[in-house]
Amino acid sequence: MDRLLSPKTKQIVLVVLAVSLVALAGCTTGGDTTPTETPTGEELTDEPTDTPTDEPTDTPTDEPPESDIDPDELADSHATLLEDADSVTAGRRVVQRQAADGNTTVLSQQVQGYYDFEESTGLQASSRIQRGQFGSFTSSAQAYTAGNETFLRQNSSQIEEPQYAYDSEPYNESTPPTPVSFTGVGWGQLYESWSPSLQSQGETDFQGETVEQYRAEGEESLPYLSENVGASLGSLDEINATVLVTEDGLVTYTAIQVSGTGPNGGDVTSTYEFTVTDLNETTVEEPDWTGNVNTTG
């Protein structure tokens, strides 16, 4: 099964980053609050070891330093491992803050997916929280696909009871649920074109496994990300990325941090986290709420 995206769609993650920045910039700014989100899926709480803070002594130049790891080889090894995998767990978390006119708007989104490719079974849990001057809004959803059937549960702060939906092949694309997709799982498309200049920071521990930590800082070291993500900002002030790589070449964790000015003014800071874990060890359990779903129409 071809689970990698075609070249025509390899920029999808970068588009998500850019659209998210635009959406935040268009929000009405609000009170100075920070989300305390508890997503439906597994928390992405593991953080890499702090990056060394020693200041470089060399005179800065416009040329990026030579990368300690070939980005094309890294993208290939990551893609190959995903293509050969029987199962995997993959997550994404985005936290964005915009401060303008003394107010702060916070938008936090998370998706955690569990995929069993051999059994065509998947569970995706997503959540969203937005807080600002005029209050907050939260929502969450779980989609469970087993073979040719998909079950959906949705919750939001505006509706008291959970909402359920069900469908089976051939799906009605105009109404939910949308089945869990097994294509493009594991963020392989993120690494195909971004060509960072990654500097090794040595070994660290991530979820009980020893990994190599790499870091890139500045537009020169992250040209592709800077161009695509920065295009959604009025100005890009800082950008950096941290990547954790397993011994066999899987990018198990990536964090991208961006700060700048929004298109309509105000300071914007964003953090994007991507995880790929439990390769060939992920199991997908049927949620206990599927019995509440009407499957007869």
Coordinates of C-alpha atoms in Angstrom, one line a residue:
M1 CA 0.0 0.0 0.0
D2 CA 1.3 3.4 -1.0
R3 CA 1.0 5.5 2.2
L4 CA 3.2 8.4 1.1
L5 CA 1.8 11.5 -0.6
S6 CA 2.4 12.2 -4.2
P7 CA 4.8 15.0 -5.2
K8 CA 1.7 17.2 -6.0
T9 CA 0.7 17.2 -2.3
K10 CA 4.1 17.1 -0.6
Q11 CA 3.6 20.7 0.6
I12 CA 0.4 19.9 2.6
V13 CA 2.0 20.3 6.0
L14 CA 3.5 23.7 5.1
V15 CA 0.2 24.8 3.8
V16 CA -1.4 23.8 7.1
L17 CA 1.3 25.9 8.9
A18 CA 0.6 28.9 6.8
V19 CA -3.2 28.7 6.9
S20 CA -3.0 28.4 10.7
L21 CA -1.0 31.6 10.9
V22 CA -3.4 33.4 8.7
A23 CA -6.4 32.1 10.8
L24 CA -4.8 33.3 14.0
A25 CA -4.0 36.7 12.5
G26 CA -7.6 37.2 11.6
C27 CA -8.9 36.3 15.0
T28 CA -10.3 39.0 17.4
T29 CA -7.7 39.5 20.0
G30 CA -8.8 38.8 23.6
G31 CA -7.8 38.6 27.2
D32 CA -4.4 37.4 28.3
T33 CA -5.2 33.7 28.8
T34 CA -3.3 30.4 28.3
P35 CA -5.1 27.2 27.3
T36 CA -5.3 24.3 29.7
E37 CA -6.4 21.9 27.0
T38 CA -7.0 18.2 27.8
P39 CA -7.2 16.6 24.3
T40 CA -9.2 13.4 23.7
G41 CA -6.0 11.7 22.4
E42 CA -2.7 11.0 24.0
E43 CA -0.9 14.1 25.3
L44 CA 2.3 15.1 23.4
T45 CA 4.2 15.9 26.6
D46 CA 7.6 14.5 25.9
E47 CA 10.0 17.4 25.3
P48 CA 13.6 17.1 24.0
T49 CA 16.5 18.0 26.2
D50 CA 17.2 21.8 26.3
T51 CA 19.4 23.0 23.4
P52 CA 22.8 24.3 24.5
T53 CA 22.7 28.1 24.8
D54 CA 26.3 29.0 24.3
E55 CA 26.6 31.9 21.9
P56 CA 28.7 31.4 18.8
T57 CA 32.0 33.3 18.6
D58 CA 32.3 33.2 14.8
T59 CA 31.4 36.3 12.8
P60 CA 27.9 35.7 11.4
T61 CA 27.6 35.2 7.7
D62 CA 24.7 34.9 5.2
E63 CA 25.7 31.3 4.4
P64 CA 24.2 28.6 6.5
P65 CA 26.6 26.2 8.3
E66 CA 27.1 22.8 6.6
S67 CA 24.5 20.4 7.8
D68 CA 25.7 17.5 10.1
I69 CA 23.1 15.2 8.4
D70 CA 22.1 15.1 4.8
P71 CA 18.4 16.3 4.7
D72 CA 17.6 14.2 1.6
E73 CA 19.0 11.0 3.2
L74 CA 17.0 11.8 6.3
A75 CA 13.8 12.3 4.4
D76 CA 14.4 9.0 2.5
S77 CA 15.1 7.0 5.6
H78 CA 12.1 8.4 7.4
A79 CA 9.8 7.7 4.4
T80 CA 11.2 4.2 3.9
L81 CA 10.6 3.2 7.5
L82 CA 7.0 4.5 7.3
E83 CA 6.3 2.8 4.0
D84 CA 7.5 -0.6 5.4
A85 CA 5.6 -0.2 8.8
D86 CA 2.7 -2.3 9.9
S87 CA 1.5 0.3 12.3
V88 CA 2.4 3.7 13.8
T89 CA 1.3 6.4 16.1
A90 CA 1.6 10.0 14.8
G91 CA 0.7 13.3 16.4
R92 CA 0.7 17.0 15.7
R93 CA 0.2 19.9 18.1
V94 CA 0.1 23.6 17.2
V95 CA 0.0 26.4 19.7
Q96 CA -0.3 30.0 18.5
R97 CA -0.4 33.3 20.4
Q98 CA -1.1 36.8 19.0
A99 CA -0.7 39.9 21.2
A100 CA -2.2 43.2 20.0
D101 CA -3.6 46.3 21.7
G102 CA -2.9 44.8 25.1
N103 CA -4.9 41.7 24.4
T104 CA -3.8 38.1 23.7
T105 CA -5.5 35.4 21.6
V106 CA -4.4 31.8 22.1
L107 CA -5.3 29.0 19.6
S108 CA -4.3 25.4 20.4
Q109 CA -4.9 22.4 18.1
Q110 CA -3.9 18.8 18.5
V111 CA -4.3 15.6 16.5
Q112 CA -3.2 12.2 17.7
G113 CA -3.6 9.2 15.4
Y114 CA -3.2 5.5 15.8
Y115 CA -2.9 3.4 12.6
D116 CA -2.9 -0.3 12.0
F117 CA -2.1 -0.6 8.2
E118 CA -2.4 -4.4 8.2
E119 CA -6.0 -4.4 9.6
S120 CA -7.0 -1.1 7.9
T121 CA -8.0 0.2 11.4
G122 CA -7.3 3.7 12.6
L123 CA -8.3 6.1 15.4
Q124 CA -7.8 9.8 15.2
A125 CA -8.5 12.1 18.2
S126 CA -8.4 15.9 17.6
S127 CA -9.1 18.9 19.8
R128 CA -9.2 22.6 19.5
I129 CA -9.3 25.4 22.0
Q130 CA -9.4 29.2 21.4
R131 CA -9.4 31.8 24.1
G132 CA -9.5 35.5 24.0
Q133 CA -11.3 38.7 25.1
F134 CA -14.8 37.4 24.5
G135 CA -14.4 34.0 26.1
S136 CA -13.3 30.6 24.9
F137 CA -14.4 27.8 22.6
T138 CA -13.4 24.2 22.8
S139 CA -14.1 21.2 20.6
S140 CA -12.9 17.6 20.3
A141 CA -13.6 14.7 18.0
Q142 CA -12.7 11.0 17.6
A143 CA -13.0 9.2 14.3
Y144 CA -12.6 5.4 14.3
T145 CA -12.3 3.5 11.0
A146 CA -12.4 -0.3 10.9
G147 CA -12.3 -1.8 7.4
N148 CA -15.2 -0.2 5.5
E149 CA -16.9 1.4 8.5
T150 CA -16.3 4.8 10.2
F151 CA -17.7 6.0 13.5
L152 CA -17.5 9.6 14.7
R153 CA -18.1 11.4 18.0
Q154 CA -17.9 15.2 18.4
N155 CA -18.0 17.4 21.4
S156 CA -18.0 21.2 21.8
S157 CA -18.5 23.8 24.5
Q158 CA -21.6 25.0 22.7
I159 CA -23.4 21.7 22.7
E160 CA -24.3 19.8 25.9
E161 CA -24.4 16.2 24.5
P162 CA -21.9 14.5 22.2
Q163 CA -22.9 14.2 18.5
Y164 CA -22.4 10.9 16.7
A165 CA -22.2 9.9 13.0
Y166 CA -21.7 6.8 11.0
D167 CA -21.1 5.8 7.5
S168 CA -19.6 3.0 5.4
E169 CA -18.2 2.5 1.9
P170 CA -19.0 4.1 -0.4
Y171 CA -18.9 7.2 1.8
N172 CA -21.0 10.3 1.3
E173 CA -18.3 12.9 1.0
S174 CA -20.8 15.8 1.6
T175 CA -21.6 14.7 5.2
P176 CA -19.5 13.4 8.1
P177 CA -17.9 11.2 9.0
T178 CA -14.7 11.3 6.9
P179 CA -12.9 8.0 7.2
V180 CA -9.4 7.9 8.8
S181 CA -6.9 8.2 6.0
F182 CA -3.9 5.9 5.9
T183 CA -2.1 8.0 3.2
G184 CA 0.6 10.5 4.2
V185 CA 0.8 9.2 7.8
G186 CA 3.9 10.1 9.7
W187 CA 4.6 13.6 8.2
G188 CA 7.0 12.3 5.6
Q189 CA 5.9 15.1 3.3
L190 CA 7.2 17.7 5.8
Y191 CA 10.8 16.6 5.2
E192 CA 10.8 16.2 1.4
S193 CA 11.6 19.8 0.5
W194 CA 12.5 21.8 3.6
S195 CA 16.3 21.1 3.3
P196 CA 17.5 22.5 6.7
S197 CA 21.0 22.9 7.7
L198 CA 20.9 20.8 10.9
Q199 CA 23.6 20.9 13.5
S200 CA 24.0 18.0 15.9
Q201 CA 23.4 18.7 19.5
G202 CA 24.4 15.2 20.7
E203 CA 22.3 12.4 22.1
T204 CA 19.3 12.8 24.2
D205 CA 16.3 10.7 25.4
F206 CA 12.9 10.7 23.9
Q207 CA 10.2 8.4 25.3
G208 CA 12.7 6.0 26.7
E209 CA 14.8 5.8 23.5
T210 CA 18.2 7.3 22.9
V211 CA 18.0 9.6 19.8
E212 CA 20.3 12.1 18.1
Q213 CA 19.2 15.7 18.5
Y214 CA 19.6 18.2 15.7
R215 CA 18.8 21.9 15.5
A216 CA 18.6 24.6 12.9
E217 CA 18.2 28.4 13.5
G218 CA 17.5 31.3 11.3
E219 CA 16.2 31.8 7.8
E220 CA 19.4 30.8 6.1
S221 CA 19.4 27.4 7.8
L222 CA 15.6 26.9 7.1
P223 CA 15.0 28.5 3.8
Y224 CA 12.0 26.5 2.6
L225 CA 10.2 26.8 5.9
S226 CA 11.0 30.5 6.2
E227 CA 9.6 31.1 2.7
N228 CA 6.4 29.2 3.2
V229 CA 5.6 29.9 6.8
G230 CA 7.0 33.5 6.7
A231 CA 4.8 34.3 3.7
S232 CA 1.8 34.3 6.1
L233 CA 3.3 36.9 8.4
G234 CA 3.8 40.6 8.0
S235 CA 7.4 40.0 9.0
L236 CA 9.3 36.9 10.2
D237 CA 11.6 37.7 13.2
E238 CA 12.8 34.3 14.3
I239 CA 12.5 30.7 13.2
N240 CA 14.2 27.5 14.5
A241 CA 13.6 23.8 14.3
T242 CA 14.6 20.9 16.6
V243 CA 14.6 17.3 15.2
L244 CA 15.1 14.0 17.0
V245 CA 16.2 11.1 14.9
T246 CA 16.4 7.4 15.9
E247 CA 19.4 5.2 15.2
D248 CA 17.7 3.7 12.1
G249 CA 16.7 7.1 10.7
L250 CA 13.1 7.8 11.9
V251 CA 12.3 11.4 12.6
T252 CA 10.5 10.7 15.9
Y253 CA 10.0 14.3 17.0
T254 CA 10.1 17.7 15.3
A255 CA 9.5 21.1 16.8
I256 CA 9.3 24.3 14.7
Q257 CA 9.1 27.7 16.4
V258 CA 8.2 30.9 14.7
S259 CA 7.8 34.5 15.8
G260 CA 7.1 37.7 14.0
T261 CA 4.4 40.2 13.2
G262 CA 1.0 39.3 11.9
P263 CA -0.4 40.6 8.6
N264 CA -2.7 42.9 10.5
G265 CA -0.1 43.8 13.2
G266 CA 0.5 42.3 16.6
D267 CA 3.2 39.9 17.8
V268 CA 2.7 36.3 16.7
T269 CA 4.5 33.3 18.2
S270 CA 3.8 29.7 17.0
T271 CA 5.0 26.3 17.9
Y272 CA 4.4 23.2 15.8
E273 CA 5.2 19.8 17.1
F274 CA 5.2 16.5 15.1
T275 CA 5.7 13.1 16.6
V276 CA 6.1 9.6 15.1
T277 CA 6.3 6.8 17.6
D278 CA 5.5 3.1 18.3
L279 CA 6.5 2.1 14.8
N280 CA 5.3 -1.5 14.3
E281 CA 4.1 -1.5 17.9
T282 CA 0.9 0.5 17.7
T283 CA -2.4 -1.2 18.5
V284 CA -5.8 0.4 17.7
E285 CA -8.5 -0.4 20.2
E286 CA -12.2 0.2 19.4
P287 CA -13.5 3.1 21.5
D288 CA -16.2 2.3 24.1
W289 CA -18.6 4.9 22.6
T290 CA -19.2 3.2 19.3
G291 CA -22.1 1.4 20.8
N292 CA -23.9 4.7 21.1
V293 CA -23.8 5.3 17.3
N294 CA -26.8 4.7 15.2
T295 CA -25.6 2.5 12.3
T296 CA -29.0 1.7 10.7
G297 CA -29.8 5.2 9.4

